[in-house]
Coordinates of C-alpha atoms in Angstrom, one line a residue:
M1 CA 275.6 -9.4 131.5
S2 CA 273.4 -10.4 134.4
Q3 CA 274.9 -12.1 137.5
I4 CA 273.9 -15.5 138.8
P5 CA 272.4 -15.1 142.3
I6 CA 274.2 -17.0 145.0
I7 CA 271.9 -18.7 147.6
G8 CA 273.4 -19.7 150.9
N9 CA 272.6 -23.1 152.5
G10 CA 274.0 -25.5 154.9
D11 CA 272.8 -25.9 158.5
I12 CA 271.6 -22.4 159.0
F13 CA 270.1 -22.5 162.5
T14 CA 270.5 -19.0 163.9
Y15 CA 270.7 -15.4 162.6
T16 CA 274.4 -15.3 163.6
Q17 CA 275.1 -18.3 161.4
F18 CA 273.2 -16.6 158.5
E19 CA 275.2 -13.4 159.0
E20 CA 278.5 -15.4 159.0
I21 CA 277.6 -17.2 155.8
K22 CA 276.6 -14.0 154.1
K23 CA 280.0 -12.4 154.9
R24 CA 282.0 -15.5 154.1
K25 CA 280.3 -16.4 150.8
G26 CA 279.4 -13.0 149.6
I27 CA 275.6 -13.6 149.8
E28 CA 273.5 -10.5 150.0
S29 CA 270.2 -11.7 151.5
C30 CA 269.1 -15.1 150.4
A31 CA 269.4 -18.6 152.1
M32 CA 267.7 -21.9 152.0
L33 CA 266.4 -23.2 155.3
A34 CA 265.9 -26.9 155.8
R35 CA 266.5 -28.8 159.1
G36 CA 266.9 -25.4 160.9
A37 CA 263.3 -24.5 159.9
L38 CA 262.0 -28.0 160.9
I39 CA 263.6 -27.6 164.3
K40 CA 262.8 -23.9 164.7
P41 CA 259.9 -23.0 162.4
W42 CA 260.2 -19.4 163.7
L43 CA 263.7 -19.2 162.2
P44 CA 262.7 -16.8 159.4
T45 CA 261.5 -14.4 162.0
E46 CA 264.8 -14.7 163.9
L47 CA 266.7 -14.0 160.6
K48 CA 264.5 -11.0 159.7
E49 CA 264.7 -9.5 163.2
R50 CA 268.4 -10.5 163.7
R51 CA 267.8 -11.9 167.2
H52 CA 267.6 -15.1 169.2
W53 CA 264.0 -15.6 170.0
D54 CA 263.3 -17.1 173.4
I55 CA 259.9 -18.5 172.3
S56 CA 257.7 -19.9 175.0
A57 CA 256.3 -23.4 175.2
S58 CA 252.7 -21.9 174.8
E59 CA 253.8 -20.0 171.6
R60 CA 255.2 -23.3 170.2
L61 CA 252.0 -25.1 171.2
D62 CA 250.0 -22.5 169.3
M63 CA 252.1 -23.4 166.2
L64 CA 251.3 -27.0 166.7
K65 CA 247.6 -26.1 167.0
D66 CA 247.8 -24.3 163.7
F67 CA 249.6 -27.3 162.1
V68 CA 246.8 -29.6 163.4
K69 CA 244.1 -27.3 162.1
F70 CA 245.7 -27.2 158.6
G71 CA 246.1 -31.0 158.7
L72 CA 242.5 -31.6 159.5
E73 CA 241.4 -29.1 156.9
H74 CA 243.5 -30.9 154.3
W75 CA 242.9 -34.5 155.2
G76 CA 239.5 -34.2 156.9
S77 CA 238.4 -34.6 160.5
D78 CA 237.3 -38.3 160.1
Q79 CA 239.5 -41.0 161.7
Q80 CA 241.7 -41.2 158.6
G81 CA 242.3 -37.5 158.6
V82 CA 243.1 -37.5 162.3
N83 CA 245.5 -40.4 161.7
N84 CA 247.3 -38.7 158.8
T85 CA 247.6 -35.4 160.8
R86 CA 248.9 -37.3 163.8
R87 CA 251.5 -39.1 161.8
F88 CA 252.9 -35.9 160.2
L89 CA 252.7 -34.1 163.6
L90 CA 254.7 -36.8 165.3
E91 CA 257.3 -36.8 162.5
W92 CA 257.6 -33.0 163.0
L93 CA 257.9 -33.4 166.8
S94 CA 260.8 -35.7 166.2
F95 CA 262.6 -32.6 164.9
L96 CA 261.0 -29.9 167.2
Y97 CA 262.3 -31.6 170.4
R98 CA 265.8 -30.7 169.4
Y99 CA 265.3 -27.0 170.1
V100 CA 266.7 -25.9 173.4
P101 CA 265.0 -22.7 174.5
V102 CA 267.3 -19.6 174.6
G103 CA 266.5 -19.1 178.3
L104 CA 267.8 -22.6 179.2
I105 CA 270.8 -22.9 177.0
E106 CA 274.2 -22.3 178.5
V107 CA 276.0 -21.0 175.4
L108 CA 274.5 -19.2 172.5
P109 CA 274.0 -20.0 169.7
Q110 CA 272.7 -23.5 169.9
E111 CA 274.4 -25.7 167.3
M112 CA 272.2 -27.6 164.8
N113 CA 273.2 -31.1 166.0
H114 CA 273.1 -30.4 169.7
R115 CA 270.3 -32.0 171.6
P116 CA 268.7 -31.2 174.9
P117 CA 270.4 -32.9 177.8
T118 CA 268.6 -36.1 178.7
H119 CA 267.1 -34.9 182.0
M120 CA 266.7 -31.2 181.2
C121 CA 263.7 -29.6 182.8
G122 CA 261.9 -26.7 181.1
R123 CA 260.4 -23.6 182.7
S124 CA 257.0 -25.3 182.6
D125 CA 255.6 -28.9 182.4
L126 CA 254.7 -28.2 178.8
E127 CA 258.3 -27.1 178.0
T128 CA 259.7 -30.1 179.7
L129 CA 257.4 -32.4 177.6
M130 CA 258.5 -30.6 174.4
L131 CA 262.2 -31.1 175.3
S132 CA 261.7 -34.9 175.7
R133 CA 263.5 -37.2 173.3
H134 CA 261.0 -40.0 173.9
C135 CA 258.3 -40.9 171.4
A136 CA 255.8 -41.6 174.1
D137 CA 256.0 -37.9 175.1
W138 CA 255.5 -36.8 171.5
I139 CA 252.4 -39.0 171.5
K140 CA 251.2 -37.2 174.7
I141 CA 251.5 -33.9 172.9
S142 CA 249.6 -35.3 169.9
E143 CA 246.8 -36.4 172.3
M144 CA 246.6 -32.9 173.7
L145 CA 245.7 -31.7 170.2
L146 CA 244.0 -34.7 168.5
G147 CA 242.6 -36.8 171.3
P148 CA 243.6 -40.3 172.4
V149 CA 245.5 -42.5 170.0
P150 CA 243.8 -45.7 168.8
E151 CA 244.4 -48.9 170.7
G152 CA 247.8 -50.5 169.9
F153 CA 249.1 -47.3 168.3
R154 CA 252.9 -47.2 167.8
F155 CA 255.2 -44.6 166.3
Q156 CA 258.8 -44.6 165.3
P157 CA 260.2 -41.7 163.2
K158 CA 261.0 -42.4 159.6
H159 CA 264.7 -41.6 160.2
K160 CA 264.8 -44.2 163.0
A161 CA 267.9 -42.9 164.7
N162 CA 269.2 -44.8 167.7
S163 CA 268.3 -41.9 170.0
Y164 CA 264.6 -42.5 169.5
K165 CA 264.4 -46.0 171.1

């Protein structure tokens, strides 16, 4: 009789949490990644290499450039395509800002629901911008990649948590 595979899930955000879930629940090697991968899209690499990756702001910007490239390929590079790409990029940035770089965090591992302190400064201006909880700063990042926003442009994340006002 074949066994039913058990797949781990539930707030996996670091390789140490993944290892703990595997031991506790008897999972051999499989897990679903949701919010953890939205906040840290390099999480699969961390799990595979069993390490905390102190990814630089420029490496994260490269991921955003790829995202924008794929968005423009999918939706087109006309104004509607740029607008769609920007909207999805900004929604993603509303998750990405939650990552506190390994080199800045006081205690490892970072917990899923911990946010960067309000006035935390990064190791570069770009990293500080990426740590910001303010929509206006996410829009600045989108402008770095997609050009200026249209006149009167406004953005509020779909989940509209109080911390975004």
